[in-house]
Amino acid sequence: MFKRYFLILHILKKTILNYIDLILPIPLQRLFTYEITEAEAAFILPGMRVAVPFGKSKIYTGIVASIHQDAPTAYEAKPIFQILDEQPIVNEKQLKHWQWIARYYMCTLGEVLRSAIPSIYLLESETKIIKNPTYTIESDLTDDEFLIVEALAQQEELPIQKISEILDKKTVLPIIQSLMSKGALTVKEEIIEQYKPKLKKYIRLSEHYEKDANLETLLNELSRAPQQRQLILLFFSIKASTQKPISYKALKSQANVSDGVINALVKKEIFEIYTLETDRVNFGKAIRDFKELSAVQQQGYEAIKEQFQDKSVLLLHGITSSGKTEIYVKFIQEIIDRGEQVLYLVPEIALTTQLIHRLKQYFGNQIAVFHSKYSLNERVEVWRETLANSAKAKLILGARSSVLLPFENLGLIIVDEEHETSYKQFDPAPRYHARDAAIVLAQMHSAKVLLGSATPSIESYYNAKSEKYGLVELKTRFGNVLLPEIELVDIKEGYRKNRMKGHFSERLMVLITEALEAKEQVILFQNRRGFSPIVECLSCGVSPHCPNCDVSLTYHKYKNQLQCHYCGYHRDLPKVCGACGMPNLDTKGFGTEQIELELSELFPEATIGRMDLDTTRGKYGYQKIISAFQAREIDILVGTQMLTKGLDFDNVTVVGVLNADNMLNFPDFRAHERSFQLLVQVAGRAGRADKRGKVAIQTFNPYHQILQQVSTNDYQTMYKEQLNDRYQFQYPPIQRLLKITLKHKDFNKVNTGANWLATSLVNNFGNLVLGPTSPAVSRIRNQHIKTILIKLPKNRPVSQSKNILQKIKNSFQAIPEFRAIRFNIDVDNY
């Protein structure tokens, strides 16, 4: 923590005034100007962190955007509190990228800052309570007040959190205010630095004993302490063989001695203990040479290189298991050899687990991983290595948030499975799309972008066909393995003829049995977690609903609980109906948990695994399940859509989709496109090695056009049909789409506000405004929701349309009645 670096004379400060504009982590549409001294102005650089007072008593951490000498006209600039860095932690290109995100996605720079920077960097002040030394305890104190005063007698300063723990109460501010009014205590704000580097203990011999004569004397003196003498001899043995610093832990382990033996030698000033900063995550050395590309892969690689001559963005459309990753690896090596950085984006954290295992064999300790399952300290270390263009962060592998890292010398961005909706951030702001943000970031660095997918998004394929992007296609699987054989199983007939076993058709049962007998593995896909989405009373038909949301509670049998998947509310499963009091409760529908239990009854000899949000919550949740499945410890893996995204298992020969109809009937203009992508991707997990895979898709409507296209892997027909619909109804990629969401706990207020807003929007955008409407789930966390869709007109620049919308938003929020309504704008909300 750096105190203010420079103090100069009061006269000098008054004669030359300097100012900085700061980005503060608060959702306000402006920068804030603070006064700095001339000496501070000479030291501060854009991108540094500065602690500043804000409001009456709060202290925030801001990022310096610019330094100038223009005093603000609307208010008197306050002086800064502290400079927190010696070097900028955000670079110039990153600041420009943040500004583009804030401008394009219509959010504030403060929201982008809070989303981008690890929260450890955003130091905020902690309120501390200080005892007044002149105060004497009086009889008019309440019990709670007396407890606080007594605690302060033992310790002069206490944080608010500690006070809350002492009183065992969440609300303690009224008690503190009462004590302040009685003169018993005062309050101060203190900035807390949270990041702590990882330190590793090492041992070295005291300088005095480096000489041979002194060492011989020492060994003679320790003849009566055999453990200490043996430890010193071992120290020299390790030092001679490794020629590296000797860690405390390694020496203690090899010598098999207690801490007391080592500490005794430290007290005698024979050994010295010192610490070195070390990385929290280390992937070791590269252990494999690069694979030779097949003839088809080599052709694809050469075609990409050729198109990169005049195109900055290229779409690699390769069918599942065509070997796209090996092509990526070759490009990554080329970029790293040039001394540049590579960003490898993946849509799901589960994918990073398997990719790390593959890539570390080629690139070893040049890989850095950045996603939300890593601790804050680990993310800070990746941030620092990336900013420094370190050899330990040449290849950054991460989920969508890694596009906001401070790249210094970016050469290539790979967006794997570019069609995935996981790249889109929905809540909170900034509601950016990582694929689109990556393309803009690459332009700023003059880098290339490689988009890869077996089922590209219609927007990306449209851009490729319009020659905005380059396009390379891989149409055969690696090793000429055939695509899986896809069967559409009519479960309507199965139920009618009473041939279903639970939720499994005869055909799927046969396929699973054959695979298990051949010691092969099976993946089963059901895009709903829990045991059952609905619990219903057979007497009156009432089902338990969430008290905070307009949605039924999902039954989780493992915990015997009803849970809301929107707000987290949960309660035990009731024994009787809450409406009629009858004990006739039954479950409707099914989720992954129910499938797992059915499988354990149908195949008692098989090992069943489940991969959904409930089983992957921990840091290593994904890794444990994927590693167990890869090691063939699990025979059948049941999961939600996280199973569909690019995972590679060579022993999987059967994939089953338990119900394809839910996805097809979803009320969304992209429902058919997403269903096709999801089903083709999950089918692609089968038969990725030598044997051709088999896929069974259970459906009530096997003649649906999308299912027919999935069964033949016919992307081109799906693309043409969907694009025709988009032309007809003017949806993306033909027109841009923007969604406004209004939320408030008072239904009448949000309804009135939505009608006022819709009228204003229609006056400006005409019939391109759809709504206001209530979404399928119209109340979440006791907030009533209204949505309005706007198709941005083609004959008007997008920036102009956004300026009009911003003015309407400002007018809306200026009306006192509507000020409390939450107003969210989501640009490209699909």
Coordinates of N, CA and C in Angstrom, one line a residue, residues 12-169:
L12 N 2.9 26.0 -4.1 CA 3.0 25.4 -5.4 C 1.7 24.8 -5.8
K13 N 1.0 24.1 -4.9 CA -0.2 23.5 -5.2 C -1.3 24.5 -5.6
K14 N -1.2 25.6 -5.0 CA -2.3 26.6 -5.4 C -2.0 27.3 -6.7
T15 N -0.7 27.4 -7.1 CA -0.3 28.1 -8.3 C -0.6 27.2 -9.6
I16 N -0.2 25.9 -9.5 CA -0.4 25.0 -10.7 C -1.4 23.9 -10.3
L17 N -2.6 23.9 -10.9 CA -3.6 22.9 -10.5 C -3.6 21.8 -11.6
N18 N -3.5 20.6 -11.2 CA -3.7 19.5 -12.1 C -4.9 18.6 -11.7
Y19 N -5.4 17.9 -12.7 CA -6.6 17.1 -12.5 C -6.5 15.8 -13.2
I20 N -7.2 14.8 -12.6 CA -7.3 13.5 -13.3 C -8.8 13.2 -13.4
D21 N -9.1 12.5 -14.5 CA -10.5 12.0 -14.7 C -10.4 10.5 -14.4
L22 N -11.3 10.0 -13.5 CA -11.3 8.7 -13.0 C -12.5 7.9 -13.5
I23 N -12.3 6.6 -13.8 CA -13.4 5.6 -13.9 C -13.6 5.0 -12.5
L24 N -14.8 5.2 -12.0 CA -15.1 4.6 -10.7 C -16.1 3.4 -10.9
P25 N -16.0 2.4 -10.0 CA -16.8 1.2 -10.2 C -18.2 1.4 -9.8
I26 N -18.9 2.4 -10.3 CA -20.3 2.7 -10.0 C -21.0 2.9 -11.3
P27 N -22.3 2.6 -11.4 CA -23.0 2.7 -12.6 C -23.5 4.1 -12.9
L28 N -22.6 5.0 -13.1 CA -23.0 6.4 -13.5 C -22.4 6.7 -14.8
Q29 N -23.1 7.5 -15.6 CA -22.7 7.7 -17.0 C -21.6 8.8 -17.2
R30 N -20.6 8.8 -16.3 CA -19.6 9.9 -16.5 C -18.4 9.5 -15.8
L31 N -17.3 10.3 -16.1 CA -16.0 10.2 -15.3 C -16.1 11.2 -14.2
F32 N -15.2 11.1 -13.2 CA -15.2 12.0 -12.1 C -13.8 12.6 -12.0
T33 N -13.8 13.9 -11.8 CA -12.5 14.7 -11.8 C -12.1 15.0 -10.4
Y34 N -10.8 14.7 -10.1 CA -10.2 14.9 -8.8 C -8.9 15.8 -9.0
E35 N -8.6 16.5 -8.0 CA -7.4 17.4 -8.0 C -6.2 16.7 -7.5
I36 N -5.0 16.9 -8.2 CA -3.8 16.3 -7.8 C -2.7 17.4 -7.8
T37 N -1.6 17.1 -7.1 CA -0.5 18.1 -7.1 C 0.4 17.9 -8.3
E38 N 1.3 18.9 -8.5 CA 2.1 18.8 -9.7 C 3.0 17.6 -9.6
A39 N 3.5 17.3 -8.4 CA 4.4 16.1 -8.3 C 3.6 14.8 -8.6
E40 N 2.4 14.8 -8.1 CA 1.6 13.6 -8.4 C 1.3 13.5 -9.9
A41 N 1.1 14.6 -10.5 CA 0.8 14.6 -12.0 C 2.0 14.1 -12.7
A42 N 3.2 14.4 -12.2 CA 4.4 13.9 -12.9 C 4.6 12.4 -12.7
F43 N 4.0 11.8 -11.7 CA 4.1 10.4 -11.4 C 3.0 9.5 -11.9
I44 N 1.7 10.1 -11.8 CA 0.6 9.3 -12.2 C 0.5 9.1 -13.7
L45 N 0.1 7.9 -14.1 CA -0.1 7.5 -15.6 C -1.5 6.9 -15.7
P46 N -2.1 7.1 -16.9 CA -3.4 6.5 -17.2 C -3.3 5.0 -17.0
G47 N -4.3 4.4 -16.3 CA -4.3 3.0 -16.1 C -3.9 2.6 -14.6
M48 N -3.4 3.6 -13.9 CA -3.1 3.4 -12.5 C -4.3 3.5 -11.6
R49 N -4.3 2.8 -10.4 CA -5.4 2.9 -9.5 C -5.1 4.0 -8.5
V50 N -6.2 4.7 -8.2 CA -6.1 5.8 -7.2 C -7.3 5.7 -6.2
A51 N -7.0 5.8 -4.9 CA -8.1 5.8 -4.0 C -8.6 7.2 -3.8
V52 N -9.9 7.4 -3.8 CA -10.4 8.8 -3.8 C -11.6 8.8 -2.8
P53 N -11.9 9.9 -2.2 CA -13.1 10.1 -1.4 C -14.3 10.2 -2.3
F54 N -15.4 9.6 -1.9 CA -16.6 9.8 -2.8 C -17.8 9.9 -1.8
G55 N -18.6 10.9 -2.0 CA -19.7 11.2 -1.1 C -19.2 11.7 0.2
K56 N -19.9 11.5 1.3 CA -19.6 12.1 2.6 C -18.4 11.3 3.2
S57 N -18.4 10.0 3.1 CA -17.4 9.3 3.9 C -16.8 8.1 3.2
K58 N -17.3 7.7 2.0 CA -16.8 6.5 1.3 C -15.5 6.7 0.6
I59 N -14.7 5.7 0.4 CA -13.5 5.8 -0.4 C -13.6 4.7 -1.4
Y60 N -13.4 5.0 -2.7 CA -13.4 4.1 -3.8 C -12.1 4.0 -4.5
T61 N -11.9 2.9 -5.2 CA -10.7 2.8 -6.1 C -11.1 3.1 -7.5
G62 N -10.4 4.1 -8.1 CA -10.7 4.4 -9.5 C -9.5 4.2 -10.4
I63 N -9.8 4.0 -11.7 CA -8.7 3.9 -12.7 C -8.6 5.2 -13.4
V64 N -7.3 5.7 -13.5 CA -7.0 7.0 -14.1 C -7.3 6.9 -15.6
A65 N -8.2 7.7 -16.2 CA -8.5 7.7 -17.6 C -7.6 8.8 -18.3
S66 N -7.4 9.9 -17.7 CA -6.6 11.0 -18.3 C -6.2 12.0 -17.2
I67 N -5.1 12.7 -17.6 CA -4.6 13.8 -16.7 C -4.6 15.1 -17.5
H68 N -5.1 16.2 -16.9 CA -5.3 17.4 -17.6 C -5.2 18.6 -16.6
Q69 N -5.5 19.8 -17.1 CA -5.5 21.0 -16.2 C -6.8 21.8 -16.3
D70 N -7.9 21.1 -16.7 CA -9.2 21.7 -16.9 C -10.0 21.5 -15.6
A71 N -10.3 22.5 -14.8 CA -11.1 22.3 -13.6 C -12.5 22.0 -14.0
P72 N -13.2 21.2 -13.2 CA -14.6 21.0 -13.4 C -15.4 22.2 -13.1
T73 N -16.5 22.5 -13.9 CA -17.3 23.7 -13.7 C -18.4 23.5 -12.7
A74 N -19.0 22.3 -12.7 CA -20.2 22.0 -11.9 C -19.9 21.8 -10.4
Y75 N -18.7 21.5 -10.0 CA -18.4 21.2 -8.6 C -16.9 21.4 -8.4
E76 N -16.5 21.6 -7.1 CA -15.1 21.7 -6.7 C -14.4 20.4 -6.6
A77 N -13.4 20.2 -7.3 CA -12.7 18.9 -7.3 C -12.0 18.6 -5.9
K78 N -12.2 17.4 -5.4 CA -11.6 17.0 -4.2 C -10.2 16.5 -4.5
P79 N -9.3 16.5 -3.5 CA -7.9 15.9 -3.7 C -8.1 14.4 -3.6
I80 N -7.1 13.7 -4.2 CA -7.1 12.2 -4.1 C -6.7 11.8 -2.7
F81 N -6.9 10.6 -2.4 CA -6.5 10.0 -1.0 C -5.2 9.3 -1.1
Q82 N -5.0 8.4 -2.0 CA -3.8 7.6 -2.2 C -3.5 7.2 -3.6
I83 N -2.3 7.1 -4.0 CA -1.9 6.4 -5.2 C -1.6 5.0 -4.9
L84 N -2.2 4.0 -5.6 CA -2.1 2.6 -5.2 C -1.1 1.8 -6.0
D85 N -0.7 2.4 -7.1 CA 0.2 1.6 -8.0 C 1.5 2.4 -8.3
E86 N 2.5 1.6 -8.6 CA 3.7 2.2 -9.2 C 3.7 2.2 -10.7
Q87 N 3.0 1.2 -11.3 CA 2.9 1.1 -12.7 C 1.4 0.9 -13.0
P88 N 0.9 1.3 -14.2 CA -0.5 1.1 -14.6 C -0.8 -0.4 -14.6
I89 N -2.1 -0.7 -14.1 CA -2.5 -2.1 -14.2 C -3.5 -2.3 -15.4
V90 N -3.8 -1.2 -16.0 CA -4.7 -1.3 -17.2 C -4.0 -0.5 -18.3
N91 N -3.9 -1.1 -19.5 CA -3.2 -0.4 -20.6 C -4.1 0.4 -21.5
E92 N -3.5 1.2 -22.4 CA -4.2 2.1 -23.2 C -5.2 1.4 -24.1
K93 N -4.8 0.3 -24.8 CA -5.7 -0.4 -25.7 C -6.9 -1.0 -24.9
Q94 N -6.6 -1.5 -23.7 CA -7.7 -2.0 -22.9 C -8.7 -1.0 -22.5
L95 N -8.3 0.2 -22.2 CA -9.2 1.3 -21.9 C -10.1 1.7 -23.1
K96 N -9.4 1.7 -24.3 CA -10.2 1.9 -25.5 C -11.3 0.8 -25.7
H97 N -10.9 -0.4 -25.4 CA -11.8 -1.6 -25.6 C -13.0 -1.4 -24.6
W98 N -12.7 -1.0 -23.4 CA -13.7 -0.8 -22.4 C -14.7 0.3 -22.9
Q99 N -14.1 1.3 -23.4 CA -15.0 2.4 -23.9 C -15.9 2.0 -25.0
W100 N -15.3 1.1 -25.9 CA -16.2 0.6 -27.0 C -17.3 -0.3 -26.4
I101 N -17.0 -1.1 -25.5 CA -18.0 -2.0 -24.9 C -19.1 -1.1 -24.2
A102 N -18.7 -0.1 -23.5 CA -19.7 0.8 -22.8 C -20.6 1.5 -23.8
R103 N -19.9 1.9 -24.9 CA -20.7 2.7 -25.9 C -21.6 1.8 -26.7
Y104 N -21.1 0.6 -27.2 CA -21.9 -0.3 -28.0 C -23.0 -0.9 -27.2
Y105 N -22.7 -1.4 -26.0 CA -23.7 -2.1 -25.2 C -24.5 -1.2 -24.3
M106 N -24.3 0.1 -24.4 CA -25.1 1.1 -23.7 C -25.1 0.9 -22.2
C107 N -23.9 0.7 -21.7 CA -23.8 0.6 -20.2 C -22.8 1.7 -19.8
T108 N -22.4 1.7 -18.5 CA -21.4 2.7 -18.1 C -20.0 2.1 -18.0
L109 N -19.0 2.9 -18.1 CA -17.6 2.5 -17.9 C -17.4 1.9 -16.6
G110 N -18.1 2.4 -15.5 CA -17.9 1.8 -14.2 C -18.4 0.4 -14.1
E111 N -19.5 0.0 -14.9 CA -19.9 -1.4 -14.9 C -19.0 -2.3 -15.6
V112 N -18.3 -1.7 -16.7 CA -17.3 -2.5 -17.4 C -16.1 -2.8 -16.5
L113 N -15.7 -1.7 -15.8 CA -14.6 -1.8 -14.9 C -14.8 -2.9 -13.8
R114 N -16.0 -2.8 -13.2 CA -16.3 -3.8 -12.1 C -16.3 -5.2 -12.7
S115 N -16.8 -5.4 -13.9 CA -16.8 -6.7 -14.5 C -15.5 -7.2 -14.9
A116 N -14.6 -6.3 -15.4 CA -13.3 -6.7 -15.9 C -12.2 -7.0 -14.9
I117 N -12.1 -6.1 -13.9 CA -11.0 -6.2 -13.0 C -11.3 -7.2 -11.8
P118 N -10.4 -8.1 -11.4 CA -10.6 -8.9 -10.2 C -11.0 -8.0 -9.0
S119 N -12.0 -8.4 -8.3 CA -12.5 -7.5 -7.2 C -11.4 -7.2 -6.2
I120 N -10.4 -8.0 -6.1 CA -9.3 -7.7 -5.1 C -8.7 -6.3 -5.4
Y121 N -8.6 -6.0 -6.7 CA -8.0 -4.8 -7.2 C -8.8 -3.6 -6.8
L122 N -10.2 -3.8 -6.7 CA -11.1 -2.7 -6.4 C -11.2 -2.5 -4.9
L123 N -10.2 -1.9 -4.3 CA -10.2 -1.7 -2.9 C -11.3 -0.7 -2.5
E124 N -12.1 -1.1 -1.6 CA -13.1 -0.1 -1.1 C -12.8 0.0 0.4
S125 N -13.2 1.1 0.9 CA -12.9 1.4 2.3 C -13.7 0.5 3.3
E126 N -13.1 0.1 4.4 CA -13.8 -0.6 5.4 C -14.1 0.3 6.6
T127 N -15.3 0.3 7.1 CA -15.6 1.2 8.2 C -15.1 0.6 9.5
K128 N -14.4 1.4 10.3 CA -13.9 0.9 11.5 C -14.4 1.8 12.7
I129 N -14.7 1.1 13.8 CA -15.2 1.8 15.0 C -14.0 2.0 15.9
I130 N -13.8 3.3 16.4 CA -12.7 3.6 17.3 C -13.3 4.2 18.6
K131 N -12.7 3.7 19.7 CA -13.1 4.1 21.0 C -12.7 5.6 21.3
N132 N -13.6 6.3 21.9 CA -13.2 7.7 22.4 C -12.5 7.6 23.7
P133 N -11.2 7.9 23.8 CA -10.4 7.6 25.1 C -11.0 8.4 26.3
T134 N -11.7 9.5 26.0 CA -12.1 10.4 27.1 C -13.5 9.9 27.7
Y135 N -14.1 9.0 27.0 CA -15.5 8.6 27.4 C -15.4 7.6 28.6
T136 N -16.4 7.9 29.5 CA -16.5 7.0 30.7 C -17.9 6.3 30.6
I137 N -17.9 5.1 31.0 CA -19.2 4.3 30.8 C -20.3 4.9 31.7
E138 N -21.4 5.1 31.1 CA -22.6 5.6 31.8 C -23.7 4.6 32.0
S139 N -24.6 4.9 32.9 CA -25.6 3.9 33.2 C -26.7 3.8 32.2
D140 N -26.8 4.8 31.3 CA -27.9 4.8 30.3 C -27.6 4.0 29.0
L141 N -26.6 3.2 29.0 CA -26.3 2.4 27.9 C -27.2 1.1 27.9
T142 N -27.6 0.7 26.7 CA -28.4 -0.5 26.5 C -27.4 -1.7 26.6
D143 N -27.9 -2.9 26.7 CA -27.1 -4.1 26.8 C -26.1 -4.2 25.6
D144 N -26.7 -4.0 24.4 CA -25.9 -4.0 23.2 C -24.8 -3.0 23.1
E145 N -25.2 -1.7 23.5 CA -24.2 -0.7 23.6 C -23.1 -1.0 24.6
F146 N -23.5 -1.5 25.7 CA -22.4 -1.8 26.7 C -21.5 -2.9 26.2
L147 N -22.0 -3.9 25.4 CA -21.1 -4.9 24.9 C -20.1 -4.3 23.9
I148 N -20.5 -3.4 23.1 CA -19.6 -2.7 22.1 C -18.5 -1.9 22.9
V149 N -18.9 -1.2 23.8 CA -18.0 -0.4 24.6 C -17.0 -1.3 25.3
E150 N -17.5 -2.4 25.9 CA -16.6 -3.3 26.6 C -15.6 -3.9 25.6
A151 N -16.1 -4.3 24.4 CA -15.2 -4.9 23.3 C -14.1 -3.9 22.9
L152 N -14.5 -2.6 22.8 CA -13.5 -1.5 22.4 C -12.5 -1.3 23.6
A153 N -12.9 -1.6 24.8 CA -11.9 -1.5 25.9 C -10.8 -2.5 25.7
Q154 N -11.1 -3.6 25.1 CA -10.1 -4.7 24.9 C -9.3 -4.4 23.6
Q155 N -10.0 -3.9 22.6 CA -9.3 -3.6 21.3 C -9.8 -2.3 20.8
E156 N -8.9 -1.4 20.6 CA -9.2 0.1 20.3 C -10.0 0.2 19.0
E157 N -9.7 -0.6 18.0 CA -10.4 -0.5 16.7 C -11.1 -1.8 16.4
L158 N -12.4 -1.7 15.9 CA -13.1 -2.9 15.5 C -13.8 -2.6 14.2
P159 N -13.7 -3.5 13.2 CA -14.5 -3.3 11.9 C -16.0 -3.6 12.2
I160 N -16.9 -3.0 11.4 CA -18.3 -3.2 11.5 C -18.7 -4.7 11.5
Q161 N -18.0 -5.5 10.7 CA -18.3 -6.9 10.6 C -18.1 -7.6 12.0
K162 N -17.1 -7.2 12.7 CA -16.8 -7.8 14.0 C -17.8 -7.4 15.0
I163 N -18.3 -6.1 14.9 CA -19.4 -5.7 15.8 C -20.6 -6.5 15.6
S164 N -20.9 -6.8 14.3 CA -22.1 -7.6 14.0 C -22.0 -9.0 14.6
E165 N -20.7 -9.6 14.6 CA -20.5 -10.9 15.1 C -20.7 -10.9 16.7
I166 N -20.2 -9.8 17.3 CA -20.2 -9.7 18.8 C -21.7 -9.7 19.2
L167 N -22.5 -8.9 18.5 CA -23.9 -8.8 18.9 C -24.8 -9.9 18.3
D168 N -24.3 -10.6 17.4 CA -25.0 -11.6 16.7 C -26.3 -11.0 16.0
K169 N -26.0 -9.8 15.4 CA -27.1 -9.1 14.7 C -26.6 -8.6 13.3

